[in-house]
């Protein structure tokens, strides 16, 4: 089998699971890790921090936009809170630069595997599921556009 030149969504998810496993389930350490991930997220240009790019259903403000290049989707995102910024960073690590079809079909199993709901509470977990939904909707929308083109 030929080696892929990049990691798949599942390989990124496995990396996320491994990273969290190394934190030994210590809540404070895990939250600090999320905050660190968020602080390392590439800054989003101000022109994209508009209501058009706002993810609905999140307690915090989360902006998400995508650019398609040669059948691949690249995402930019930001949030006004540190932990939420870390959460969106996890998602972008898994999906940014992946094919539209792969994103549309992705099952985000890392969420349950790392116990995100227990870590961040039900309100943030609900917002996190809205982020996932928005990423999937963006991919599905692009897929539908390409089929009608």
CSV table of C-alpha atoms in Angstrom, one decimal:
chain,number,residue,atom,x,y,z
A,1,UNK,CA,0.0,0.0,0.0
A,2,UNK,CA,1.3,3.4,-0.9
A,3,UNK,CA,2.1,5.8,1.9
A,4,UNK,CA,-0.1,8.9,2.0
A,5,UNK,CA,1.8,12.2,1.8
A,6,UNK,CA,-0.2,13.7,4.7
A,7,UNK,CA,-2.1,12.5,7.7
A,8,UNK,CA,-5.7,11.5,7.4
A,9,UNK,CA,-8.4,12.8,9.7
A,10,UNK,CA,-8.4,9.6,11.6
A,11,UNK,CA,-4.6,9.7,12.0
A,12,UNK,CA,-4.9,13.3,13.4
A,13,UNK,CA,-7.7,12.1,15.8
A,14,UNK,CA,-5.4,9.3,17.0
A,15,UNK,CA,-2.7,11.8,17.6
A,16,UNK,CA,-5.2,13.9,19.7
A,17,UNK,CA,-6.2,10.8,21.7
A,18,UNK,CA,-2.6,10.0,22.3
A,19,UNK,CA,-1.8,13.5,23.4
A,20,UNK,CA,-4.7,13.5,25.9
A,21,UNK,CA,-3.8,10.0,27.1
A,22,UNK,CA,-0.4,11.3,28.0
A,23,UNK,CA,-2.0,13.8,30.4
A,24,UNK,CA,-3.2,11.0,32.6
A,25,UNK,CA,-6.8,12.3,33.0
A,26,UNK,CA,-5.7,15.2,35.1
A,27,UNK,CA,-8.4,17.8,34.5
A,28,UNK,CA,-6.4,20.9,35.2
A,29,UNK,CA,-3.5,19.7,33.0
A,30,UNK,CA,-5.9,18.9,30.2
A,31,UNK,CA,-7.5,22.3,30.4
A,32,UNK,CA,-4.1,23.9,30.4
A,33,UNK,CA,-3.2,21.9,27.3
A,34,UNK,CA,-6.4,23.1,25.6
A,35,UNK,CA,-5.5,26.7,26.5
A,36,UNK,CA,-2.0,26.2,25.1
A,37,UNK,CA,-3.4,24.8,21.9
A,38,UNK,CA,-5.7,27.8,21.5
A,39,UNK,CA,-2.9,30.2,22.1
A,40,UNK,CA,-0.9,28.5,19.3
A,41,UNK,CA,-3.8,28.8,16.8
A,42,UNK,CA,-2.9,31.0,13.9
A,43,UNK,CA,-4.6,34.4,14.2
A,44,UNK,CA,-7.7,35.0,12.2
A,45,UNK,CA,-7.9,38.1,10.1
A,46,UNK,CA,-10.3,40.7,11.6
A,47,UNK,CA,-12.3,40.9,8.3
A,48,UNK,CA,-13.5,37.4,8.9
A,49,UNK,CA,-14.7,38.1,12.5
A,50,UNK,CA,-18.2,38.9,11.3
A,51,UNK,CA,-21.7,37.5,12.0
A,52,UNK,CA,-21.4,35.7,8.6
A,53,UNK,CA,-18.7,33.5,10.1
A,54,UNK,CA,-20.1,33.2,13.6
A,55,UNK,CA,-20.9,29.6,14.7
A,56,UNK,CA,-24.4,29.5,16.1
A,57,UNK,CA,-25.1,27.6,19.3
A,58,UNK,CA,-21.9,28.4,21.1
A,59,UNK,CA,-21.7,30.1,24.5
A,60,UNK,CA,-18.6,31.9,23.4
A,61,UNK,CA,-18.1,33.6,20.1
A,62,UNK,CA,-16.5,31.3,17.6
A,63,UNK,CA,-15.7,32.4,14.1
A,64,UNK,CA,-15.1,29.8,11.4
A,65,UNK,CA,-14.3,30.3,7.7
A,66,UNK,CA,-13.0,28.0,5.0
A,67,UNK,CA,-11.2,28.3,1.7
A,68,UNK,CA,-11.2,25.6,-0.9
A,69,UNK,CA,-8.1,24.8,-2.9
A,70,UNK,CA,-8.0,22.0,-5.4
A,71,UNK,CA,-10.7,20.0,-3.6
A,72,UNK,CA,-9.2,20.5,-0.1
A,73,UNK,CA,-10.7,22.7,2.6
A,74,UNK,CA,-8.5,24.9,4.7
A,75,UNK,CA,-10.1,26.4,7.8
A,76,UNK,CA,-9.4,29.5,9.9
A,77,UNK,CA,-11.1,30.0,13.3
A,78,UNK,CA,-11.0,32.1,16.4
A,79,UNK,CA,-12.8,32.5,19.7
A,80,UNK,CA,-13.1,35.1,22.4
A,81,UNK,CA,-12.3,32.5,25.1
A,82,UNK,CA,-9.1,30.5,25.7
A,83,UNK,CA,-10.6,27.1,26.2
A,84,UNK,CA,-13.0,27.4,23.3
A,85,UNK,CA,-10.1,28.5,21.1
A,86,UNK,CA,-8.3,25.3,22.2
A,87,UNK,CA,-11.3,23.2,21.2
A,88,UNK,CA,-11.6,24.7,17.8
A,89,UNK,CA,-7.8,24.2,17.4
A,90,UNK,CA,-8.4,20.4,17.9
A,91,UNK,CA,-11.0,20.3,15.2
A,92,UNK,CA,-8.8,22.3,12.8
A,93,UNK,CA,-5.9,20.0,13.4
A,94,UNK,CA,-8.0,17.1,12.3
A,95,UNK,CA,-9.8,18.6,9.3
A,96,UNK,CA,-7.9,21.6,7.8
A,97,UNK,CA,-6.3,20.7,4.5
A,98,UNK,CA,-8.4,17.5,4.1
A,99,UNK,CA,-10.6,16.7,1.1
A,100,UNK,CA,-14.1,17.9,1.1
A,101,UNK,CA,-15.4,14.3,0.9
A,102,UNK,CA,-13.2,13.2,3.8
A,103,UNK,CA,-14.5,16.0,6.0
A,104,UNK,CA,-18.1,15.4,5.0
A,105,UNK,CA,-17.8,11.7,5.9
A,106,UNK,CA,-15.7,12.1,9.1
A,107,UNK,CA,-16.7,10.6,12.3
A,108,UNK,CA,-15.2,12.6,15.1
A,109,UNK,CA,-14.5,9.7,17.5
A,110,UNK,CA,-11.8,11.5,19.4
A,111,UNK,CA,-14.4,13.6,21.2
A,112,UNK,CA,-15.7,10.7,23.1
A,113,UNK,CA,-12.3,9.0,23.4
A,114,UNK,CA,-10.8,11.9,25.3
A,115,UNK,CA,-14.0,12.5,27.4
A,116,UNK,CA,-14.4,16.1,26.2
A,117,UNK,CA,-17.9,16.4,27.7
A,118,UNK,CA,-16.7,15.5,31.2
A,119,UNK,CA,-13.7,17.8,30.8
A,120,UNK,CA,-15.5,21.0,29.6
A,121,UNK,CA,-19.0,20.6,30.9
A,122,UNK,CA,-22.3,20.1,29.0
A,123,UNK,CA,-22.7,23.8,27.8
A,124,UNK,CA,-19.3,23.9,26.2
A,125,UNK,CA,-19.7,20.4,24.9
A,126,UNK,CA,-22.9,21.5,23.2
A,127,UNK,CA,-21.1,24.4,21.6
A,128,UNK,CA,-18.3,22.0,20.5
A,129,UNK,CA,-20.9,19.8,18.8
A,130,UNK,CA,-22.1,23.0,17.0
A,131,UNK,CA,-18.6,23.6,15.8
A,132,UNK,CA,-18.4,20.1,14.4
A,133,UNK,CA,-21.8,20.5,12.8
A,134,UNK,CA,-20.7,23.7,11.1
A,135,UNK,CA,-17.5,22.2,9.7
A,136,UNK,CA,-19.5,19.2,8.3
A,137,UNK,CA,-22.1,21.6,6.9
A,138,UNK,CA,-19.4,23.7,5.2
A,139,UNK,CA,-18.0,20.5,3.6
A,140,UNK,CA,-21.4,19.2,2.6
A,141,UNK,CA,-22.3,22.5,1.0
A,142,UNK,CA,-19.1,22.5,-1.0
A,143,UNK,CA,-19.7,19.0,-2.0
A,144,UNK,CA,-23.2,19.8,-3.2
A,145,UNK,CA,-21.9,22.9,-5.1
A,146,UNK,CA,-19.3,20.7,-6.9
A,147,UNK,CA,-21.9,18.2,-7.9
A,148,UNK,CA,-24.1,20.9,-9.5
A,149,UNK,CA,-21.2,22.6,-11.3
